[in-house]
Short mmCIF file of C-alpha atoms and ligand atoms in Angstrom, two decimals:
data_model
loop_
_atom_site.label_atom_id
_atom_site.label_comp_id
_atom_site.label_asym_id
_atom_site.label_seq_id
_atom_site.Cartn_x
_atom_site.Cartn_y
_atom_site.Cartn_z
CA MET A 1 134.64 106.09 127.46
CA ALA A 2 135.92 103.29 125.33
CA SER A 3 134.15 100.70 127.47
CA LYS A 4 130.87 102.60 127.05
CA GLY A 5 131.33 102.47 123.26
CA LYS A 6 131.96 98.77 123.45
CA LYS A 7 128.84 98.27 125.49
CA ASP A 8 126.71 100.27 123.02
CA ARG A 9 127.99 98.27 120.09
CA GLY A 10 127.35 95.07 122.02
CA GLY A 11 123.76 96.18 122.70
CA ILE A 12 123.04 96.95 119.07
CA ARG A 13 124.64 93.77 117.92
CA SER A 14 122.88 91.49 120.36
CA SER A 15 119.46 92.85 119.39
CA ILE A 16 120.23 92.05 115.74
CA VAL A 17 121.54 88.64 116.74
CA LEU A 18 118.37 87.94 118.71
CA ARG A 19 116.06 88.95 115.88
CA LEU A 20 117.96 87.07 113.21
CA ASN A 21 118.23 84.03 115.43
CA LEU A 22 114.50 83.98 116.17
CA ARG A 23 113.68 84.28 112.48
CA LEU A 24 115.99 81.44 111.49
CA TRP A 25 114.63 79.30 114.30
CA LEU A 26 111.00 79.88 113.29
CA ARG A 27 111.86 79.04 109.71
CA LEU A 28 113.42 75.75 110.81
CA LEU A 29 110.37 74.99 112.95
CA GLY A 30 108.16 75.56 109.91
CA ILE A 31 110.29 73.20 107.83
CA TYR A 32 110.09 70.50 110.53
CA LEU A 33 106.30 70.81 110.88
CA THR A 34 105.76 70.57 107.12
CA THR A 35 108.03 67.55 106.91
CA ASP A 36 106.18 65.86 109.82
CA LEU A 37 102.82 66.43 108.16
CA LEU A 38 104.10 64.97 104.90
CA LEU A 39 105.58 61.97 106.71
CA LEU A 40 102.29 61.35 108.55
CA LEU A 41 100.34 61.42 105.29
CA LEU A 42 102.88 59.12 103.66
CA ALA A 43 102.73 56.69 106.60
CA LEU A 44 98.90 56.60 106.52
CA GLY A 45 98.83 56.16 102.74
CA GLY A 46 101.45 53.42 102.92
CA LEU A 47 99.53 51.64 105.70
CA LEU A 48 96.31 51.74 103.72
CA LEU A 49 98.03 50.38 100.63
CA TRP A 50 99.67 47.60 102.61
CA CYS A 51 96.30 46.67 104.20
CA ASP A 52 94.56 46.63 100.84
CA ARG A 53 97.20 44.36 99.49
CA GLN A 54 96.84 41.92 102.38
CA CYS A 55 93.06 41.98 102.03
CA GLY A 56 93.32 41.47 98.29
CA ASP A 57 95.27 38.23 98.79
CA LEU A 58 92.77 36.99 101.39
CA ALA A 59 89.77 37.92 99.21
CA GLY A 60 91.31 35.86 96.41
CA LEU A 61 91.48 32.85 98.74
CA VAL A 62 87.87 33.34 99.86
CA GLU A 63 86.81 33.42 96.25
CA GLU A 64 88.56 30.18 95.53
CA ARG A 65 87.55 28.19 98.62
CA GLY A 66 84.56 30.06 100.06
CA ALA A 67 84.24 31.84 103.39
CA PRO A 68 85.84 29.96 106.32
CA SER A 69 83.70 28.33 108.98
CA ALA A 70 83.13 29.99 112.34
CA GLU A 71 85.59 27.57 113.94
CA ALA A 72 88.29 28.43 111.45
CA THR A 73 87.66 32.11 112.10
CA GLU A 74 88.33 31.57 115.79
CA TRP A 75 91.62 29.89 114.91
CA MET A 76 92.49 32.77 112.64
CA ALA A 77 91.94 35.28 115.46
CA ALA A 78 95.09 33.90 117.07
CA GLY A 79 97.04 35.27 114.08
CA ASN A 80 96.81 38.79 112.85
CA TYR A 81 93.79 38.56 110.57
CA THR A 82 90.27 37.09 110.51
CA VAL A 83 87.85 36.37 107.73
CA SER A 84 84.26 35.94 108.91
CA ALA A 85 80.77 35.85 107.44
CA LEU A 86 79.18 39.24 107.77
CA ASP A 87 76.04 39.07 109.86
CA THR A 88 76.70 42.30 111.73
CA PRO A 89 78.29 45.46 110.24
CA PRO A 90 81.95 45.89 111.16
CA GLU A 91 82.59 47.78 114.35
CA GLY A 92 85.10 50.45 115.16
CA ASP A 93 85.65 54.14 114.75
CA GLY A 94 87.94 55.61 112.21
CA LEU A 95 88.47 56.36 108.64
CA ARG A 96 85.85 54.78 106.38
CA VAL A 97 86.54 54.52 102.70
CA LEU A 98 84.05 53.09 100.23
CA GLY A 99 85.45 51.89 96.99
CA ARG A 100 86.73 49.02 94.95
CA LEU A 101 89.47 46.91 96.34
CA ILE A 102 92.69 47.28 94.50
CA ARG A 103 94.58 44.04 94.09
CA PHE A 104 98.11 43.67 92.95
CA ASN A 105 98.72 40.73 90.71
CA ALA A 106 101.26 39.66 88.13
CA LEU A 107 99.55 41.81 85.49
CA GLY A 108 99.58 44.91 87.65
CA LEU A 109 96.50 46.35 89.32
CA ASP A 110 93.09 44.76 89.32
CA LEU A 111 89.86 46.15 90.76
CA PHE A 112 88.17 43.47 92.81
CA GLY A 113 84.70 44.17 94.14
CA GLU A 114 82.84 46.89 95.94
CA GLY A 115 83.90 47.05 99.57
CA GLU A 116 83.81 49.20 102.67
CA ARG A 117 87.09 49.85 104.39
CA THR A 118 87.39 50.97 107.98
CA LEU A 119 90.73 51.99 109.43
CA SER A 120 90.81 52.29 113.18
CA LEU A 121 94.01 53.35 114.89
CA GLY A 122 92.84 52.30 118.34
CA ASP A 123 95.03 53.52 121.20
CA VAL A 124 97.98 55.24 119.55
CA PRO A 125 100.77 55.60 122.07
CA LEU A 126 102.01 59.22 122.36
CA PHE A 127 104.58 60.85 124.65
CA PHE A 128 102.19 61.31 127.49
CA GLY A 129 99.36 58.78 127.47
CA SER A 130 97.78 57.79 124.19
CA TRP A 131 95.41 59.07 121.57
CA SER A 132 92.48 56.75 121.42
CA GLY A 133 89.99 56.10 118.65
CA ARG A 134 87.81 54.13 121.00
CA PRO A 135 88.98 53.05 124.46
CA GLY A 136 89.91 49.42 124.65
CA GLN A 137 89.84 48.85 120.95
CA GLY A 138 93.08 47.96 119.15
CA ALA A 139 94.28 49.30 115.84
CA SER A 140 92.64 47.42 113.01
CA TYR A 141 91.65 47.52 109.42
CA SER A 142 88.51 45.87 108.18
CA LEU A 143 87.14 45.39 104.73
CA ALA A 144 83.53 44.34 104.17
CA LEU A 145 82.96 42.62 100.83
CA ALA A 146 79.99 40.92 99.16
CA ASN A 147 81.53 39.33 96.19
CA GLY A 148 78.71 37.47 94.52
CA GLY A 149 77.47 35.24 97.37
CA GLU A 150 77.62 35.68 101.12
CA PRO A 151 78.93 38.95 102.41
CA TYR A 152 82.04 38.61 104.59
CA VAL A 153 84.52 40.84 106.36
CA ILE A 154 88.29 40.66 106.48
CA THR A 155 89.84 42.24 109.57
CA LEU A 156 93.55 42.91 109.92
CA ASP A 157 95.15 43.45 113.29
CA LEU A 158 97.33 46.60 113.01
CA GLU A 159 98.67 46.75 116.57
CA GLY A 160 102.18 45.85 115.36
CA PRO A 161 102.64 48.20 112.38
CA VAL A 162 100.92 51.16 114.09
CA GLY A 163 103.07 50.61 117.19
CA VAL A 164 106.26 50.61 115.10
CA LEU A 165 105.20 53.74 113.23
CA ALA A 166 104.30 55.54 116.46
CA TYR A 167 107.65 54.58 117.92
CA ALA A 168 109.52 55.87 114.86
CA GLY A 169 107.47 59.09 115.03
CA ARG A 170 108.47 59.59 118.66
CA ILE A 171 112.16 59.16 117.84
CA LEU A 172 111.81 61.64 114.96
CA LEU A 173 110.15 64.23 117.23
CA VAL A 174 112.87 63.90 119.88
CA CYS A 175 115.57 64.34 117.20
CA GLN A 176 113.84 67.41 115.84
CA LEU A 177 113.58 68.92 119.30
CA PHE A 178 117.32 68.46 119.79
CA GLY A 179 117.93 69.92 116.34
CA LEU A 180 115.93 73.02 117.23
CA LEU A 181 117.82 73.54 120.48
CA LEU A 182 121.21 73.01 118.86
CA ASN A 183 120.34 75.38 116.04
CA LEU A 184 119.38 78.09 118.50
CA LEU A 185 122.87 78.00 120.01
CA LYS A 186 124.81 77.49 116.78
CA ASN A 187 123.00 80.28 114.88
CA ALA A 188 123.82 82.83 117.55
CA GLY A 189 127.53 82.11 117.11
CA THR A 190 127.39 82.22 113.31
CA ILE A 191 125.44 85.49 113.24
CA LYS A 192 127.85 87.09 115.69
CA LYS A 193 130.79 86.08 113.50
CA THR A 194 129.06 87.39 110.37
CA LEU A 195 128.31 90.73 111.96
CA ARG A 196 131.83 91.32 113.25
CA PRO A 197 133.00 93.27 110.14
CA ILE A 198 130.03 95.63 110.54
CA GLN A 199 131.12 96.21 114.07
CA ASP A 200 134.67 96.93 112.87
CA LEU A 201 133.28 99.35 110.27
CA ALA A 202 131.30 101.17 112.93
CA ALA A 203 134.31 101.26 115.21
CA ALA A 204 136.54 102.69 112.46
CA ALA A 205 133.92 105.30 111.57
CA ALA A 206 133.73 106.22 115.24
CA ARG A 207 137.50 106.61 115.38
CA LEU A 208 137.37 108.89 112.32
CA GLY A 209 134.98 111.21 114.05
CA ASN A 210 136.84 110.85 117.33
CA ALA A 211 133.53 109.68 118.71
CA PRO A 212 133.30 107.93 122.03
CA SER A 213 130.82 105.35 120.75
CA ALA A 214 129.89 103.71 117.48
CA PRO A 215 127.81 105.77 115.05
CA ALA A 216 125.64 102.81 114.15
CA GLY A 217 122.73 104.05 116.24
CA MET A 218 119.29 103.12 115.00
CA SER A 219 117.01 105.58 116.74
CA PRO A 220 116.48 109.17 115.47
CA LYS A 221 118.31 110.43 118.53
CA GLU A 222 121.32 108.31 117.78
CA LEU A 223 121.18 109.32 114.13
CA SER A 224 121.36 113.01 114.99
CA ALA A 225 124.26 112.21 117.29
CA LEU A 226 125.95 110.51 114.34
CA ALA A 227 125.48 113.61 112.18
CA GLY A 228 127.16 115.62 114.90
CA ARG A 229 130.05 113.22 115.00
CA LEU A 230 130.52 113.33 111.23
CA ASP A 231 130.89 117.08 111.59
CA GLN A 232 133.88 116.40 113.76
CA ILE A 233 135.77 114.63 110.97
CA ASN A 234 138.66 116.93 110.35
CA ALA A 235 142.01 117.06 108.67
CA SER A 236 143.82 115.44 111.54
CA HIS A 237 141.74 112.27 111.09
CA LEU A 238 141.69 112.14 107.31
CA ASP A 239 144.49 109.59 107.13
CA ASP A 240 142.53 107.05 109.17
CA ARG A 241 141.19 104.11 107.14
CA ILE A 242 138.77 101.27 107.71
CA PRO A 243 140.39 97.82 107.80
CA VAL A 244 139.17 95.72 104.84
CA SER A 245 140.22 92.31 106.03
CA GLY A 246 136.60 91.16 106.63
CA THR A 247 135.50 88.09 104.75
CA GLN A 248 132.16 89.22 103.35
CA LYS A 249 132.47 90.69 99.89
CA GLU A 250 129.63 93.21 100.30
CA LEU A 251 131.14 94.65 103.46
CA ARG A 252 134.60 94.74 101.93
CA ASP A 253 133.20 96.66 98.97
CA LEU A 254 131.55 99.15 101.31
CA ALA A 255 134.70 99.64 103.35
CA GLU A 256 136.75 100.06 100.18
CA ALA A 257 134.30 102.62 98.82
CA ILE A 258 134.53 104.62 102.06
CA ASN A 259 138.32 104.38 102.00
CA ALA A 260 138.44 105.51 98.36
CA MET A 261 136.27 108.48 99.27
CA LEU A 262 138.62 109.30 102.13
CA ASP A 263 141.58 109.03 99.73
CA ARG A 264 139.99 111.57 97.42
CA LEU A 265 139.09 113.86 100.31
CA GLU A 266 142.60 113.65 101.68
CA ALA A 267 144.17 114.33 98.27
CA ALA A 268 141.92 117.35 97.72
CA TYR A 269 142.64 118.63 101.20
CA ARG A 270 146.40 118.24 100.80
CA ALA A 271 146.28 119.98 97.39
CA GLN A 272 144.41 122.85 98.99
CA MET A 273 146.96 123.11 101.78
CA ARG A 274 149.81 123.05 99.27
CA PHE A 275 148.10 125.76 97.26
CA VAL A 276 147.81 128.03 100.27
CA SER A 277 151.39 127.46 101.35
CA ASP A 278 152.72 127.97 97.79
CA ALA A 279 150.72 131.17 97.49
CA SER A 280 152.15 132.52 100.76
CA HIS A 281 155.61 131.51 99.63
CA GLU A 282 155.18 133.36 96.32
CA LEU A 283 154.01 136.49 98.11
CA ARG A 284 156.93 136.43 100.54
CA THR A 285 159.55 137.27 97.89
CA PRO A 286 158.00 140.52 96.58
CA ILE A 287 157.19 141.62 100.12
CA ALA A 288 160.81 141.02 101.15
CA VAL A 289 162.01 143.01 98.11
CA ILE A 290 159.68 145.92 98.94
CA GLN A 291 160.85 145.88 102.58
CA GLY A 292 164.48 145.87 101.40
CA TYR A 293 163.99 148.88 99.17
CA ALA A 294 162.05 150.72 101.86
CA SER A 295 164.95 150.41 104.30
CA LEU A 296 167.39 151.34 101.52
CA LEU A 297 165.39 154.50 100.92
CA ASP A 298 165.25 155.18 104.63
CA ARG A 299 168.97 154.93 105.10
CA TRP A 300 170.58 156.33 101.96
CA GLY A 301 168.04 157.12 99.34
CA LYS A 302 166.35 160.19 100.79
CA ASP A 303 168.83 162.59 99.20
CA ASP A 304 170.06 160.47 96.31
CA PRO A 305 167.73 160.83 93.32
CA ALA A 306 169.20 157.78 91.51
CA THR A 307 168.67 155.43 94.48
CA ARG A 308 165.24 156.89 95.05
CA GLN A 309 164.21 156.23 91.45
CA GLU A 310 165.63 152.70 91.56
CA ALA A 311 163.67 151.94 94.72
CA ILE A 312 160.47 153.41 93.32
CA ASP A 313 160.80 151.36 90.11
CA ALA A 314 161.51 148.15 92.00
CA ILE A 315 158.64 148.66 94.44
CA ARG A 316 156.29 149.40 91.55
CA ALA A 317 157.39 146.27 89.66
CA GLU A 318 157.01 144.06 92.72
CA ALA A 319 153.62 145.54 93.54
CA GLU A 320 152.55 144.87 89.96
CA ALA A 321 153.72 141.24 90.21
CA MET A 322 151.88 140.85 93.52
CA LYS A 323 148.73 142.32 92.04
CA GLU A 324 148.88 139.87 89.18
CA LEU A 325 149.50 136.94 91.49
CA VAL A 326 146.61 137.92 93.75
CA GLU A 327 144.36 138.26 90.70
CA GLN A 328 145.38 134.81 89.46
CA LEU A 329 144.75 133.33 92.91
CA LEU A 330 141.34 134.97 93.10
CA PHE A 331 140.51 133.64 89.65
CA LEU A 332 141.36 130.06 90.66
CA ALA A 333 139.59 130.40 94.00
CA ARG A 334 136.42 131.55 92.21
CA GLY A 335 136.76 128.56 89.91
CA ASP A 336 137.13 126.23 92.90
CA ASN A 337 134.10 127.70 94.65
CA ASP A 338 132.11 127.67 91.44
CA THR A 339 131.42 131.38 91.79
CA MET A 340 133.04 132.42 88.52
CA GLN A 341 130.84 134.69 86.42
CA VAL A 342 130.65 133.12 82.97
CA GLU A 343 128.75 134.93 80.24
CA LEU A 344 128.24 132.59 77.33
CA THR A 345 127.70 134.14 73.91
CA HIS A 346 127.91 132.97 70.31
CA PHE A 347 130.95 134.41 68.55
CA ASP A 348 133.50 133.68 65.88
CA LEU A 349 136.75 132.38 67.38
CA THR A 350 138.69 133.84 64.45
CA GLU A 351 137.95 137.35 65.74
CA VAL A 352 139.38 136.57 69.20
CA ALA A 353 142.48 134.99 67.65
CA ALA A 354 142.94 138.04 65.40
CA GLN A 355 142.61 140.43 68.39
CA VAL A 356 145.21 138.57 70.44
CA PHE A 357 147.45 138.41 67.37
CA ARG A 358 147.31 142.22 66.96
CA GLU A 359 147.90 142.78 70.71
CA THR A 360 150.93 140.50 70.63
CA GLU A 361 152.36 142.28 67.61
CA LEU A 362 152.27 145.49 69.66
CA ILE A 363 153.81 144.19 72.88
CA ASP A 364 156.36 141.72 71.53
CA ARG A 365 158.74 142.75 68.83
CA THR A 366 161.42 140.16 69.47
CA HIS A 367 159.70 137.20 67.80
CA PRO A 368 158.40 136.97 64.24
CA LEU A 369 154.67 136.30 64.50
CA THR A 370 152.57 134.45 61.95
CA ALA A 371 148.87 133.57 61.82
CA ARG A 372 146.88 131.10 59.77
CA TRP A 373 143.10 130.67 59.61
CA GLU A 374 140.38 130.13 57.04
CA PRO A 375 138.02 132.89 55.91
CA GLU A 376 135.02 130.86 57.16
CA PRO A 377 133.94 131.70 60.72
CA VAL A 378 134.61 129.18 63.51
CA PRO A 379 131.53 129.55 65.74
CA VAL A 380 131.74 128.76 69.44
CA TYR A 381 129.44 129.34 72.41
CA ALA A 382 131.70 130.59 75.20
CA ASP A 383 132.73 133.47 77.42
CA LEU A 384 134.66 135.79 75.13
CA GLY A 385 136.75 137.35 77.90
CA LEU A 386 137.79 133.98 79.34
CA VAL A 387 138.72 132.50 75.97
CA LYS A 388 140.85 135.56 75.27
CA GLN A 389 142.53 135.19 78.68
CA CYS A 390 143.29 131.53 77.93
CA LEU A 391 144.84 132.37 74.58
CA ARG A 392 146.91 135.14 76.19
CA VAL A 393 148.34 132.61 78.69
CA LEU A 394 149.48 130.37 75.82
CA VAL A 395 150.95 133.25 73.78
CA ASP A 396 152.60 134.69 76.91
CA ASN A 397 154.33 131.34 77.55
CA SER A 398 155.54 131.10 73.97
CA ILE A 399 157.01 134.58 74.21
CA LYS A 400 158.62 133.85 77.58
CA TYR A 401 160.10 130.50 76.70
CA THR A 402 161.25 131.21 73.13
CA PRO A 403 164.58 132.91 72.59
CA ALA A 404 164.50 136.12 70.58
CA GLY A 405 164.13 135.43 66.86
CA GLY A 406 162.22 132.17 67.32
CA GLU A 407 158.98 132.13 65.41
CA ILE A 408 155.59 132.02 67.10
CA SER A 409 152.59 131.04 65.02
CA LEU A 410 148.86 131.05 65.71
CA LYS A 411 146.62 128.65 63.84
CA LEU A 412 142.86 128.13 63.92
CA GLU A 413 140.94 125.33 62.28
CA ALA A 414 137.61 123.54 62.65
CA ALA A 415 137.77 119.76 62.65
CA GLU A 416 135.37 116.97 63.69
CA GLY A 417 132.98 119.19 65.60
CA THR A 418 135.75 121.03 67.44
CA ALA A 419 137.48 124.36 67.07
CA ARG A 420 141.26 123.98 67.42
CA LEU A 421 143.25 127.09 68.23
CA SER A 422 146.98 126.43 68.56
CA VAL A 423 150.00 128.47 69.55
CA GLN A 424 153.29 127.06 68.31
CA ASP A 425 156.80 128.28 69.13
CA GLU A 426 160.40 127.42 68.44
CA GLY A 427 161.42 127.70 72.06
CA ASP A 428 163.18 125.51 74.60
CA GLY A 429 160.43 122.93 74.78
CA ILE A 430 159.40 121.02 77.90
CA ASP A 431 161.20 117.88 79.01
CA PRO A 432 159.08 114.68 79.24
CA GLN A 433 159.36 114.44 83.05
CA SER A 434 157.83 117.88 83.49
CA LEU A 435 155.11 117.46 80.90
CA PRO A 436 152.55 115.72 83.17
CA HIS A 437 152.89 118.50 85.76
CA ILE A 438 152.77 121.73 83.78
CA PHE A 439 149.04 122.19 84.45
CA GLU A 440 149.51 121.93 88.22
CA ARG A 441 149.28 125.10 90.21
CA PHE A 442 152.65 126.79 90.90
CA TYR A 443 154.51 124.20 88.83
CA ARG A 444 157.45 125.55 86.87
CA ALA A 445 159.50 123.19 84.75
CA ASP A 446 162.77 125.00 85.26
CA GLN A 447 162.86 126.90 88.54
CA SER A 448 166.05 128.89 87.81
CA ARG A 449 164.98 129.82 84.31
CA ASP A 450 161.47 130.69 85.39
CA ARG A 451 162.64 132.86 88.26
CA LYS A 452 164.26 135.00 85.57
CA THR A 453 161.13 135.12 83.43
CA GLY A 454 159.10 136.04 86.49
CA GLY A 455 156.31 133.47 86.13
CA THR A 456 154.32 132.12 89.04
CA GLY A 457 153.31 128.79 87.50
CA LEU A 458 149.59 129.57 87.55
CA GLY A 459 149.10 130.46 83.88
CA LEU A 460 148.44 126.96 82.53
CA ALA A 461 146.29 126.01 85.55
CA ILE A 462 144.07 128.95 84.66
CA ALA A 463 144.08 128.06 80.95
CA ARG A 464 143.07 124.49 81.70
CA TYR A 465 140.28 125.63 83.99
CA ILE A 466 138.90 127.88 81.23
CA ALA A 467 139.08 125.12 78.60
CA GLU A 468 137.33 122.60 80.83
CA ARG A 469 134.72 125.11 81.98
CA HIS A 470 133.66 125.33 78.32
CA GLY A 471 133.59 121.58 77.76
CA GLY A 472 136.96 121.62 76.00
CA TRP A 473 140.57 120.73 76.78
CA LEU A 474 144.21 121.65 76.14
CA GLU A 475 146.62 119.55 74.10
CA VAL A 476 150.40 119.83 74.40
CA LEU A 477 153.04 118.70 71.97
CA SER A 478 156.58 119.60 72.97
CA ARG A 479 160.13 118.51 72.34
CA ARG A 480 163.17 119.80 74.17
CA GLY A 481 165.18 122.09 71.90
CA VAL A 482 162.60 122.01 69.10
CA GLY A 483 159.57 123.84 70.37
CA THR A 484 156.12 123.57 71.84
CA ARG A 485 152.60 123.51 70.46
CA MET A 486 149.67 124.13 72.81
CA THR A 487 146.18 123.72 71.41
CA LEU A 488 142.94 124.95 72.94
CA VAL A 489 140.12 122.64 71.80
CA LEU A 490 136.55 123.90 72.17
CA PRO A 491 133.28 122.36 70.97
CA LEU A 492 132.11 123.88 67.70
CA THR A 493 128.65 125.41 68.24
CA PRO A 494 126.91 126.87 65.18
CA VAL A 495 124.64 129.84 65.93
CA PRO A 496 121.09 128.51 66.35
CA GLY A 497 118.73 129.83 63.67
CA GLY A 498 121.31 130.85 61.07
CA GLU A 499 124.27 133.13 60.54
CA GLY A 500 122.84 136.56 61.33
CA GLU A 501 122.56 136.05 65.11
P1 ATP B 601 152.73 132.32 84.84
O1 ATP B 601 152.17 131.89 83.55
O2 ATP B 601 151.82 132.07 85.99
O3 ATP B 601 153.27 133.67 84.85
P2 ATP B 601 154.59 130.22 84.24
O4 ATP B 601 154.61 130.63 82.82
O5 ATP B 601 155.87 129.79 84.84
O6 ATP B 601 153.97 131.35 85.15
P3 ATP B 601 152.63 128.28 83.41
O7 ATP B 601 152.19 129.19 82.33
O8 ATP B 601 151.62 127.56 84.18
O9 ATP B 601 153.56 129.04 84.45
O10 ATP B 601 153.62 127.21 82.79
C1 ATP B 601 154.14 126.20 83.60
C2 ATP B 601 155.52 125.78 83.14
O11 ATP B 601 155.42 125.09 81.88
C3 ATP B 601 156.42 126.95 82.85
O12 ATP B 601 157.09 127.32 84.03
C4 ATP B 601 157.37 126.40 81.82
O13 ATP B 601 158.42 125.76 82.43
C5 ATP B 601 156.53 125.38 81.07
N1 ATP B 601 156.02 125.93 79.79
C6 ATP B 601 154.79 126.38 79.54
N2 ATP B 601 154.67 126.76 78.25
C7 ATP B 601 155.87 126.57 77.69
C8 ATP B 601 156.40 126.78 76.35
N3 ATP B 601 155.66 127.30 75.40
N4 ATP B 601 157.69 126.44 76.14
C9 ATP B 601 158.44 125.90 77.12
N5 ATP B 601 158.01 125.67 78.38
C10 ATP B 601 156.75 126.01 78.66
MG1 MG B 602 152.82 131.18 81.84
#
């Protein structure tokens, strides 16, 4: 199976390598061809300039001493130029340029007379055979001039320079051919090396999904197969990570992003698992108590009214605690699934605070209770029931964790666009190590103390959810042995269209 995966990856990779290689090769070919064309033009231009310069010097001589005799012309033919009287037009195929002769002298450029240039390349030697202007004719440059008197023609023999240029051109072409071949081989290696991290990424992704081959398929069929494989990612593979040792920054970033996503997924998954196991653990105790009392009743309590009553009371209390726990769990689960019913209305937060204050006065008579708020309304746009539930959690904690006689005070104020409702107590306080955890589900700062008070550790998790669901937050200020202040902060939202609504 593994070898099949390897083969698939190899197939995908080699097709990319081939395409990239071909593209790079064609680009290089284009660069070579452009360079060759430029070099050819430069060589031709340079040759013409050189010829003009030679002719310019000779024309100067002719002007000084007159055209040479026919005999002298014959002698000249042994060298590489001739100057002869023009009785017949110059022969030869090739480039004809009419224009003034440019002469270079000490003062710079000087335009000499009207002339007709003819450049003939003759038989240019190529790789196979030669390119011929006119068979049998050598490379030459002739310039016909009629400067004042007799017309004459200067002819330069270009066999030598053209031969050298053609030779240099051939060497250049051979070098370029080698360059192209070498590049073809070298590029393949470089591309393969560059693509290796992608291959590793694909392999790691395949491992995550427990897939037999890489999910880097390109066709629709392969893509749907990939979707299927992603479905297979499960908890047992969540701790797998993609190696990020590749050299390319972009690929490393991608791998790191995937790994970070897996980290978050794993953390969320583990939190969920912990939640479920904590919940089961919490339910085990009351169930065990109920079972214990049931067997007590069975054995001895049938005829003993005192035992019977004790068992009934205990079972009722445990059932009540279980009911509350299950309700809290359901609340948080609805929050997690985003299925919580939230009915937002405009109301005055002072009214809710006053209601909870009155309720607390009725149920708790062991702590002196004080309240402080302004006569002006503090308008918020929230779910009334949920805000009340949140405040009850805070007050409930203050009651539970404050020894009898300690004062509990409620305070409401509006400040900087927020409504701040705080519950302050003179209780045991929370130690600094526990403070970051008190909003976690099932967290209780002092297990032995909290077992006595009967809490489950879900109250503050619920309160935080409610605050955040309304765009607000909870603030805690606590010192061991001094007391605790918890503040619910909600955005202040004035009733649109005035007070009456
Ligand atoms: P539950 O509220 O679910 O019945 P609980 O009160 O133990 O249980 P939370 O309300 O979430 O759980 O509080 C978490 C922990 O934070 C508590 O166990 C307690 O240790 C600590 N705590 C919360 N409020 C106070 C307070 N006002 N004073 C001292 N400790 C507090
Ligand atoms: Mg609580």
